[in-house]
Amino acid sequence: MSKCRPCVITLLTDFGYQDAYVGIIKGVITGINPVVKIIDICHNVSPQNILNGAYLLYTSYKYFPAGTIHVAIVDPGVGSKRDIVCVKTRNYLFVVPNNGILSFVVKEEKPEYIIRITNNKYFLPSISNTFHGRDIFAPVAAYLSLEIKLRQLGKKINQLELLDILAVKAKNNEQLEGNIIYVDRFGNLITNITKQHIKSLEINYKYLKILIGKKKIVGMSKNYADVNKGKPLALFGSTGFLEISISHGNAQKYFKVNTSSRIYVR
Amino acid sequence: MSKCRPCVITLLTDFGYQDAYVGIIKGVITGINPVVKIIDICHNVSPQNILNGAYLLYTSYKYFPAGTIHVAIVDPGVGSKRDIVCVKTRNYLFVVPNNGILSFVVKEEKPEYIIRITNNKYFLPSISNTFHGRDIFAPVAAYLSLEIKLRQLGKKINQLELLDILAVKAKNNEQLEGNIIYVDRFGNLITNITKQHIKSLEINYKYLKILIGKKKIVGMSKNYADVNKGKPLALFGSTGFLEISISHGNAQKYFKVNTSSRIYVR
Amino acid sequence: MSKCRPCVITLLTDFGYQDAYVGIIKGVITGINPVVKIIDICHNVSPQNILNGAYLLYTSYKYFPAGTIHVAIVDPGVGSKRDIVCVKTRNYLFVVPNNGILSFVVKEEKPEYIIRITNNKYFLPSISNTFHGRDIFAPVAAYLSLEIKLRQLGKKINQLELLDILAVKAKNNEQLEGNIIYVDRFGNLITNITKQHIKSLEINYKYLKILIGKKKIVGMSKNYADVNKGKPLALFGSTGFLEISISHGNAQKYFKVNTSSRIYVR
């Protein structure tokens, strides 16, 4: 792993921007490593929604320099027996609860090494039952940025928990059944259907039919401005997935759908 | 242009805080220039509202050290034929879509040099149609912070697109007709009427009448505490424009108005 | 006071994330001290709610390295005669309006030195009546990070304004009457009742009754996962106060209460 200098720690959480939780985490990190760069990926993961966090981490982790330490905390099991793990891949370190939040990432970056974090030498002196972000994740990430050895954190384990990610179903090479996995601020609907899936249909992009609820889009677009204002369109979004949008508008409101709503392509 | 050391890149977008878009942009910048300082101006520009972004950029750009690179992305035309430009003024560099987002700024800082950005050597290797913030704006700003020459980015052009900013109308030196151009988090109503405009009326501040909807304020105040709690007041706000507020309250709710609502002074 | 290198300035305000106010403050600071680290604690303090700001500052200030300069701006009196003060404690400097925002902090860190800030040599050249965050707080904090002497800022005063913080009432060692002082993003209800208060009741944790509105919780939990999904629980939260939660749910919606609602323990 080539190292970034100065080292970067990213934060992805469901702590929101209403409270001081994220600021506190940055205080703890800065107290241990005053020169590390801390970059927010996002703190508005839908509360306790691991799928949402897994998707956002997947879309962003690879745009950071090799050696970046990614801390992702969507942790409904905080204080219970769930593990906190450090996962080393070819290019990155991840400090996460072992609850499936790496489900998308590990499809691209194979875990080379998984440590169950137990060594309280690298925790805050007093551990609360409700805020491990401050008491465990933050100091562990900060010490990792000071290049302690992974094996000092705890014992190696072999298996990561993974989410049952809703798979795309293909029917006789004629139809795909997928799901909306994310809705962004603009109301764009991101699905779990990739370019590969659609190629398998062997249908010209111009004639593809995309069905959402009782509505239909015919043909793929290249960008948001390809159709008239207020009209729906389908395109491959910036993350590589099939995405449904309204030109200058909000597709979630237009189609009245939500995360995990079905979508068909034929 | 005197240079800031270390260099600063600011970000102003309508990407919001719900998604990972802003974090991804910071990852790309940091990968190219690990020591540049990245400062958020705001990411809650009203989606695709160029006027809103232009106003916020205008109120903030000049408070940053000379040499700062301001990246402002409110870009409803992303992926279509609109240009991305780098604009050099006496003190700053701006990397923006050429869609009017500099309309207020150029009233203060004359563009000395405008480049249409086309050299994909400074882009990410693969360009999406929907997220030029990540693929073009971020790497271009990062390379600029490493002090590449402007002319390496593309060819010089002569003209910037500007918004038809709603002008203040004066009627016989007796009445001004202006507009609300921004409503802030506190519900303060910022108008396009300046101290200069009001001086042209030659009326003592004490006797000025400000009409909004069916309501009236008489006289200018110096600060929010000049009137009793819950009462409306008019003052010159921190950006130099006439501003309507409620002491300890919310003027937008009180007057039931919005951006572009009319306001009269006489 | 041991010094952090490089120095840290934190920001806690009610300026929100909708406007450019926070970005402007960072621009001013960076222009004066380009190498200082600026860390956001939170900018969503409920507008003009000093109690809310005082609580958030209290939960976070001590997690930052000694020498940190904490700037907290919840300032309904901006532009009126309220003072701006610099308060030195054993480990930190605070730059705040003298309006009670340090009420919780000074219970832990005694002020050693209080300066009424008046020396406009350390302000921006032109002072607005409505945005002292930009014109006074930001430059003063930046100059402090360059280690100017406190006494250069103004004259020493002896007294800080403090909030009448709602005190916990004990009735015959049999019942405590407290209040909800904060509701976080997850809907957790944080009260002003501490472990000390509850120990004074001399009741086994298992048999404690906590009454909120017309509902009752029996017994204390150790963490959010101690009860079944959707069930209410009481525990000592990460800030040391008695906290009411719903496992995987939202206690504010469940109990239909708000900041300053009463809570009884017996």
PDB file of N, CA, C and O in Angstrom, chain A residues 176-230:
ATOM      1  N   LEU A 176     -35.377  -7.501 -16.932  1.00  0.00           N
ATOM      2  CA  LEU A 176     -34.632  -7.398 -15.676  1.00  0.00           C
ATOM      3  C   LEU A 176     -35.561  -6.859 -14.599  1.00  0.00           C
ATOM      4  O   LEU A 176     -36.354  -5.949 -14.857  1.00  0.00           O
ATOM      5  N   GLU A 177     -35.443  -7.440 -13.403  1.00  0.00           N
ATOM      6  CA  GLU A 177     -36.168  -6.874 -12.268  1.00  0.00           C
ATOM      7  C   GLU A 177     -35.145  -6.399 -11.248  1.00  0.00           C
ATOM      8  O   GLU A 177     -34.374  -7.196 -10.715  1.00  0.00           O
ATOM      9  N   GLY A 178     -35.112  -5.097 -11.017  1.00  0.00           N
ATOM     10  CA  GLY A 178     -34.157  -4.544 -10.067  1.00  0.00           C
ATOM     11  C   GLY A 178     -34.853  -3.724  -9.003  1.00  0.00           C
ATOM     12  O   GLY A 178     -36.072  -3.779  -8.858  1.00  0.00           O
ATOM     13  N   ASN A 179     -34.058  -2.972  -8.247  1.00  0.00           N
ATOM     14  CA  ASN A 179     -34.609  -2.163  -7.163  1.00  0.00           C
ATOM     15  C   ASN A 179     -33.938  -0.803  -7.129  1.00  0.00           C
ATOM     16  O   ASN A 179     -32.793  -0.661  -7.545  1.00  0.00           O
ATOM     17  N   ILE A 180     -34.655   0.158  -6.591  1.00  0.00           N
ATOM     18  CA  ILE A 180     -34.036   1.444  -6.290  1.00  0.00           C
ATOM     19  C   ILE A 180     -33.246   1.260  -4.998  1.00  0.00           C
ATOM     20  O   ILE A 180     -33.793   0.792  -4.002  1.00  0.00           O
ATOM     21  N   ILE A 181     -31.934   1.569  -5.035  1.00  0.00           N
ATOM     22  CA  ILE A 181     -31.149   1.379  -3.813  1.00  0.00           C
ATOM     23  C   ILE A 181     -30.799   2.708  -3.150  1.00  0.00           C
ATOM     24  O   ILE A 181     -30.312   2.739  -2.031  1.00  0.00           O
ATOM     25  N   TYR A 182     -31.055   3.823  -3.839  1.00  0.00           N
ATOM     26  CA  TYR A 182     -30.696   5.107  -3.253  1.00  0.00           C
ATOM     27  C   TYR A 182     -31.454   6.223  -3.957  1.00  0.00           C
ATOM     28  O   TYR A 182     -31.674   6.157  -5.165  1.00  0.00           O
ATOM     29  N   VAL A 183     -31.857   7.220  -3.195  1.00  0.00           N
ATOM     30  CA  VAL A 183     -32.479   8.418  -3.767  1.00  0.00           C
ATOM     31  C   VAL A 183     -31.645   9.604  -3.319  1.00  0.00           C
ATOM     32  O   VAL A 183     -31.435   9.799  -2.120  1.00  0.00           O
ATOM     33  N   ASP A 184     -31.111  10.389  -4.268  1.00  0.00           N
ATOM     34  CA  ASP A 184     -30.231  11.486  -3.851  1.00  0.00           C
ATOM     35  C   ASP A 184     -31.009  12.783  -3.644  1.00  0.00           C
ATOM     36  O   ASP A 184     -32.227  12.830  -3.794  1.00  0.00           O
ATOM     37  N   ARG A 185     -30.290  13.833  -3.249  1.00  0.00           N
ATOM     38  CA  ARG A 185     -30.895  15.115  -2.910  1.00  0.00           C
ATOM     39  C   ARG A 185     -31.727  15.700  -4.042  1.00  0.00           C
ATOM     40  O   ARG A 185     -32.652  16.460  -3.807  1.00  0.00           O
ATOM     41  N   PHE A 186     -31.369  15.389  -5.279  1.00  0.00           N
ATOM     42  CA  PHE A 186     -32.089  15.947  -6.411  1.00  0.00           C
ATOM     43  C   PHE A 186     -33.304  15.091  -6.761  1.00  0.00           C
ATOM     44  O   PHE A 186     -34.024  15.384  -7.699  1.00  0.00           O
ATOM     45  N   GLY A 187     -33.504  14.007  -5.982  1.00  0.00           N
ATOM     46  CA  GLY A 187     -34.612  13.110  -6.271  1.00  0.00           C
ATOM     47  C   GLY A 187     -34.286  12.097  -7.352  1.00  0.00           C
ATOM     48  O   GLY A 187     -35.169  11.377  -7.818  1.00  0.00           O
ATOM     49  N   ASN A 188     -33.006  12.029  -7.769  1.00  0.00           N
ATOM     50  CA  ASN A 188     -32.610  11.009  -8.738  1.00  0.00           C
ATOM     51  C   ASN A 188     -32.712   9.627  -8.099  1.00  0.00           C
ATOM     52  O   ASN A 188     -32.349   9.442  -6.944  1.00  0.00           O
ATOM     53  N   LEU A 189     -33.216   8.653  -8.876  1.00  0.00           N
ATOM     54  CA  LEU A 189     -33.408   7.298  -8.367  1.00  0.00           C
ATOM     55  C   LEU A 189     -32.274   6.415  -8.862  1.00  0.00           C
ATOM     56  O   LEU A 189     -32.153   6.163 -10.065  1.00  0.00           O
ATOM     57  N   ILE A 190     -31.418   5.950  -7.946  1.00  0.00           N
ATOM     58  CA  ILE A 190     -30.314   5.085  -8.347  1.00  0.00           C
ATOM     59  C   ILE A 190     -30.728   3.634  -8.112  1.00  0.00           C
ATOM     60  O   ILE A 190     -31.216   3.280  -7.045  1.00  0.00           O
ATOM     61  N   THR A 191     -30.537   2.791  -9.142  1.00  0.00           N
ATOM     62  CA  THR A 191     -30.955   1.393  -9.060  1.00  0.00           C
ATOM     63  C   THR A 191     -29.737   0.494  -8.921  1.00  0.00           C
ATOM     64  O   THR A 191     -28.600   0.947  -9.033  1.00  0.00           O
ATOM     65  N   ASN A 192     -29.981  -0.799  -8.706  1.00  0.00           N
ATOM     66  CA  ASN A 192     -28.877  -1.760  -8.642  1.00  0.00           C
ATOM     67  C   ASN A 192     -28.598  -2.404 -10.002  1.00  0.00           C
ATOM     68  O   ASN A 192     -27.911  -3.414 -10.084  1.00  0.00           O
ATOM     69  N   ILE A 193     -29.127  -1.818 -11.074  1.00  0.00           N
ATOM     70  CA  ILE A 193     -28.947  -2.382 -12.418  1.00  0.00           C
ATOM     71  C   ILE A 193     -27.753  -1.719 -13.097  1.00  0.00           C
ATOM     72  O   ILE A 193     -27.677  -0.491 -13.176  1.00  0.00           O
ATOM     73  N   THR A 194     -26.796  -2.537 -13.561  1.00  0.00           N
ATOM     74  CA  THR A 194     -25.581  -1.994 -14.172  1.00  0.00           C
ATOM     75  C   THR A 194     -25.650  -2.082 -15.693  1.00  0.00           C
ATOM     76  O   THR A 194     -26.551  -2.702 -16.258  1.00  0.00           O
ATOM     77  N   LYS A 195     -24.657  -1.470 -16.331  1.00  0.00           N
ATOM     78  CA  LYS A 195     -24.524  -1.531 -17.782  1.00  0.00           C
ATOM     79  C   LYS A 195     -24.417  -2.991 -18.237  1.00  0.00           C
ATOM     80  O   LYS A 195     -24.985  -3.390 -19.248  1.00  0.00           O
ATOM     81  N   GLN A 196     -23.692  -3.806 -17.457  1.00  0.00           N
ATOM     82  CA  GLN A 196     -23.540  -5.235 -17.771  1.00  0.00           C
ATOM     83  C   GLN A 196     -24.900  -5.919 -17.845  1.00  0.00           C
ATOM     84  O   GLN A 196     -25.187  -6.668 -18.775  1.00  0.00           O
ATOM     85  N   HIS A 197     -25.730  -5.669 -16.825  1.00  0.00           N
ATOM     86  CA  HIS A 197     -27.059  -6.270 -16.812  1.00  0.00           C
ATOM     87  C   HIS A 197     -27.821  -5.928 -18.081  1.00  0.00           C
ATOM     88  O   HIS A 197     -28.437  -6.778 -18.719  1.00  0.00           O
ATOM     89  N   ILE A 198     -27.772  -4.659 -18.443  1.00  0.00           N
ATOM     90  CA  ILE A 198     -28.579  -4.206 -19.575  1.00  0.00           C
ATOM     91  C   ILE A 198     -28.025  -4.740 -20.886  1.00  0.00           C
ATOM     92  O   ILE A 198     -28.776  -5.116 -21.788  1.00  0.00           O
ATOM     93  N   LYS A 199     -26.691  -4.832 -20.974  1.00  0.00           N
ATOM     94  CA  LYS A 199     -26.096  -5.422 -22.184  1.00  0.00           C
ATOM     95  C   LYS A 199     -26.598  -6.847 -22.385  1.00  0.00           C
ATOM     96  O   LYS A 199     -26.799  -7.304 -23.508  1.00  0.00           O
ATOM     97  N   SER A 200     -26.819  -7.564 -21.271  1.00  0.00           N
ATOM     98  CA  SER A 200     -27.252  -8.965 -21.363  1.00  0.00           C
ATOM     99  C   SER A 200     -28.615  -9.091 -22.044  1.00  0.00           C
ATOM    100  O   SER A 200     -28.982 -10.156 -22.535  1.00  0.00           O
ATOM    101  N   LEU A 201     -29.377  -8.002 -22.075  1.00  0.00           N
ATOM    102  CA  LEU A 201     -30.695  -8.042 -22.736  1.00  0.00           C
ATOM    103  C   LEU A 201     -30.570  -8.005 -24.254  1.00  0.00           C
ATOM    104  O   LEU A 201     -31.490  -8.372 -24.980  1.00  0.00           O
ATOM    105  N   GLU A 202     -29.441  -7.519 -24.735  1.00  0.00           N
ATOM    106  CA  GLU A 202     -29.202  -7.393 -26.177  1.00  0.00           C
ATOM    107  C   GLU A 202     -30.314  -6.623 -26.887  1.00  0.00           C
ATOM    108  O   GLU A 202     -30.825  -7.035 -27.931  1.00  0.00           O
ATOM    109  N   ILE A 203     -30.712  -5.522 -26.280  1.00  0.00           N
ATOM    110  CA  ILE A 203     -31.715  -4.644 -26.898  1.00  0.00           C
ATOM    111  C   ILE A 203     -31.040  -3.304 -27.175  1.00  0.00           C
ATOM    112  O   ILE A 203     -30.253  -2.824 -26.360  1.00  0.00           O
ATOM    113  N   ASN A 204     -31.319  -2.716 -28.330  1.00  0.00           N
ATOM    114  CA  ASN A 204     -30.773  -1.404 -28.656  1.00  0.00           C
ATOM    115  C   ASN A 204     -31.254  -0.388 -27.605  1.00  0.00           C
ATOM    116  O   ASN A 204     -32.426  -0.372 -27.239  1.00  0.00           O
ATOM    117  N   TYR A 205     -30.305   0.446 -27.115  1.00  0.00           N
ATOM    118  CA  TYR A 205     -30.642   1.420 -26.066  1.00  0.00           C
ATOM    119  C   TYR A 205     -31.884   2.242 -26.423  1.00  0.00           C
ATOM    120  O   TYR A 205     -32.647   2.657 -25.562  1.00  0.00           O
ATOM    121  N   LYS A 206     -32.066   2.486 -27.719  1.00  0.00           N
ATOM    122  CA  LYS A 206     -33.182   3.334 -28.151  1.00  0.00           C
ATOM    123  C   LYS A 206     -34.542   2.712 -27.847  1.00  0.00           C
ATOM    124  O   LYS A 206     -35.533   3.407 -27.677  1.00  0.00           O
ATOM    125  N   TYR A 207     -34.574   1.367 -27.821  1.00  0.00           N
ATOM    126  CA  TYR A 207     -35.869   0.692 -27.684  1.00  0.00           C
ATOM    127  C   TYR A 207     -36.110   0.132 -26.284  1.00  0.00           C
ATOM    128  O   TYR A 207     -37.140  -0.483 -26.029  1.00  0.00           O
ATOM    129  N   LEU A 208     -35.154   0.331 -25.386  1.00  0.00           N
ATOM    130  CA  LEU A 208     -35.325  -0.173 -24.017  1.00  0.00           C
ATOM    131  C   LEU A 208     -36.548   0.457 -23.367  1.00  0.00           C
ATOM    132  O   LEU A 208     -36.784   1.657 -23.500  1.00  0.00           O
ATOM    133  N   LYS A 209     -37.320  -0.382 -22.660  1.00  0.00           N
ATOM    134  CA  LYS A 209     -38.436   0.155 -21.883  1.00  0.00           C
ATOM    135  C   LYS A 209     -38.112   0.010 -20.402  1.00  0.00           C
ATOM    136  O   LYS A 209     -37.775  -1.077 -19.938  1.00  0.00           O
ATOM    137  N   ILE A 210     -38.235   1.122 -19.649  1.00  0.00           N
ATOM    138  CA  ILE A 210     -37.988   1.084 -18.206  1.00  0.00           C
ATOM    139  C   ILE A 210     -39.301   1.377 -17.497  1.00  0.00           C
ATOM    140  O   ILE A 210     -39.919   2.415 -17.740  1.00  0.00           O
ATOM    141  N   LEU A 211     -39.746   0.437 -16.657  1.00  0.00           N
ATOM    142  CA  LEU A 211     -41.043   0.576 -15.989  1.00  0.00           C
ATOM    143  C   LEU A 211     -40.859   0.825 -14.498  1.00  0.00           C
ATOM    144  O   LEU A 211     -40.197   0.046 -13.802  1.00  0.00           O
ATOM    145  N   ILE A 212     -41.457   1.915 -14.021  1.00  0.00           N
ATOM    146  CA  ILE A 212     -41.400   2.255 -12.589  1.00  0.00           C
ATOM    147  C   ILE A 212     -42.821   2.559 -12.173  1.00  0.00           C
ATOM    148  O   ILE A 212     -43.444   3.472 -12.720  1.00  0.00           O
ATOM    149  N   GLY A 213     -43.320   1.833 -11.203  1.00  0.00           N
ATOM    150  CA  GLY A 213     -44.725   2.002 -10.829  1.00  0.00           C
ATOM    151  C   GLY A 213     -45.571   1.794 -12.069  1.00  0.00           C
ATOM    152  O   GLY A 213     -45.388   0.826 -12.807  1.00  0.00           O
ATOM    153  N   LYS A 214     -46.464   2.721 -12.359  1.00  0.00           N
ATOM    154  CA  LYS A 214     -47.304   2.559 -13.542  1.00  0.00           C
ATOM    155  C   LYS A 214     -46.793   3.381 -14.712  1.00  0.00           C
ATOM    156  O   LYS A 214     -47.469   3.565 -15.712  1.00  0.00           O
ATOM    157  N   LYS A 215     -45.561   3.918 -14.565  1.00  0.00           N
ATOM    158  CA  LYS A 215     -45.045   4.774 -15.620  1.00  0.00           C
ATOM    159  C   LYS A 215     -43.942   4.088 -16.409  1.00  0.00           C
ATOM    160  O   LYS A 215     -43.350   3.116 -15.960  1.00  0.00           O
ATOM    161  N   LYS A 216     -43.650   4.617 -17.601  1.00  0.00           N
ATOM    162  CA  LYS A 216     -42.717   3.977 -18.513  1.00  0.00           C
ATOM    163  C   LYS A 216     -41.795   5.020 -19.137  1.00  0.00           C
ATOM    164  O   LYS A 216     -42.230   6.121 -19.473  1.00  0.00           O
ATOM    165  N   ILE A 217     -40.519   4.673 -19.295  1.00  0.00           N
ATOM    166  CA  ILE A 217     -39.580   5.510 -20.047  1.00  0.00           C
ATOM    167  C   ILE A 217     -39.085   4.663 -21.206  1.00  0.00           C
ATOM    168  O   ILE A 217     -38.740   3.496 -21.016  1.00  0.00           O
ATOM    169  N   VAL A 218     -39.042   5.232 -22.413  1.00  0.00           N
ATOM    170  CA  VAL A 218     -38.515   4.483 -23.550  1.00  0.00           C
ATOM    171  C   VAL A 218     -37.191   5.092 -23.994  1.00  0.00           C
ATOM    172  O   VAL A 218     -37.108   6.288 -24.276  1.00  0.00           O
ATOM    173  N   GLY A 219     -36.137   4.252 -24.012  1.00  0.00           N
ATOM    174  CA  GLY A 219     -34.836   4.699 -24.501  1.00  0.00           C
ATOM    175  C   GLY A 219     -33.957   5.262 -23.393  1.00  0.00           C
ATOM    176  O   GLY A 219     -34.437   5.764 -22.382  1.00  0.00           O
ATOM    177  N   MET A 220     -32.636   5.137 -23.604  1.00  0.00           N
ATOM    178  CA  MET A 220     -31.665   5.659 -22.648  1.00  0.00           C
ATOM    179  C   MET A 220     -31.196   7.042 -23.100  1.00  0.00           C
ATOM    180  O   MET A 220     -31.028   7.292 -24.288  1.00  0.00           O
ATOM    181  N   SER A 221     -30.923   7.923 -22.138  1.00  0.00           N
ATOM    182  CA  SER A 221     -30.379   9.244 -22.442  1.00  0.00           C
ATOM    183  C   SER A 221     -28.905   9.290 -22.069  1.00  0.00           C
ATOM    184  O   SER A 221     -28.405   8.422 -21.350  1.00  0.00           O
ATOM    185  N   LYS A 222     -28.219  10.307 -22.581  1.00  0.00           N
ATOM    186  CA  LYS A 222     -26.806  10.464 -22.236  1.00  0.00           C
ATOM    187  C   LYS A 222     -26.617  11.433 -21.076  1.00  0.00           C
ATOM    188  O   LYS A 222     -25.679  11.331 -20.310  1.00  0.00           O
ATOM    189  N   ASN A 223     -27.479  12.453 -20.969  1.00  0.00           N
ATOM    190  CA  ASN A 223     -27.359  13.383 -19.850  1.00  0.00           C
ATOM    191  C   ASN A 223     -28.691  14.044 -19.546  1.00  0.00           C
ATOM    192  O   ASN A 223     -29.657  13.885 -20.283  1.00  0.00           O
ATOM    193  N   TYR A 224     -28.716  14.785 -18.446  1.00  0.00           N
ATOM    194  CA  TYR A 224     -29.964  15.355 -17.932  1.00  0.00           C
ATOM    195  C   TYR A 224     -30.626  16.313 -18.921  1.00  0.00           C
ATOM    196  O   TYR A 224     -31.820  16.568 -18.845  1.00  0.00           O
ATOM    197  N   ALA A 225     -29.827  16.878 -19.834  1.00  0.00           N
ATOM    198  CA  ALA A 225     -30.371  17.893 -20.734  1.00  0.00           C
ATOM    199  C   ALA A 225     -30.858  17.273 -22.045  1.00  0.00           C
ATOM    200  O   ALA A 225     -31.256  17.977 -22.961  1.00  0.00           O
ATOM    201  N   ASP A 226     -30.837  15.936 -22.125  1.00  0.00           N
ATOM    202  CA  ASP A 226     -31.224  15.251 -23.365  1.00  0.00           C
ATOM    203  C   ASP A 226     -32.722  15.323 -23.648  1.00  0.00           C
ATOM    204  O   ASP A 226     -33.148  15.115 -24.782  1.00  0.00           O
ATOM    205  N   VAL A 227     -33.511  15.553 -22.606  1.00  0.00           N
ATOM    206  CA  VAL A 227     -34.964  15.631 -22.807  1.00  0.00           C
ATOM    207  C   VAL A 227     -35.434  17.010 -22.367  1.00  0.00           C
ATOM    208  O   VAL A 227     -34.687  17.773 -21.758  1.00  0.00           O
ATOM    209  N   ASN A 228     -36.671  17.335 -22.678  1.00  0.00           N
ATOM    210  CA  ASN A 228     -37.195  18.648 -22.312  1.00  0.00           C
ATOM    211  C   ASN A 228     -37.366  18.772 -20.800  1.00  0.00           C
ATOM    212  O   ASN A 228     -37.510  17.776 -20.095  1.00  0.00           O
ATOM    213  N   LYS A 229     -37.362  20.011 -20.314  1.00  0.00           N
ATOM    214  CA  LYS A 229     -37.559  20.277 -18.882  1.00  0.00           C
ATOM    215  C   LYS A 229     -38.809  19.581 -18.375  1.00  0.00           C
ATOM    216  O   LYS A 229     -39.861  19.657 -19.006  1.00  0.00           O
ATOM    217  N   GLY A 230     -38.681  18.912 -17.243  1.00  0.00           N
ATOM    218  CA  GLY A 230     -39.850  18.289 -16.635  1.00  0.00           C
ATOM    219  C   GLY A 230     -40.119  16.880 -17.127  1.00  0.00           C
ATOM    220  O   GLY A 230     -41.000  16.202 -16.603  1.00  0.00           O
TER     221      GLY A 230
END
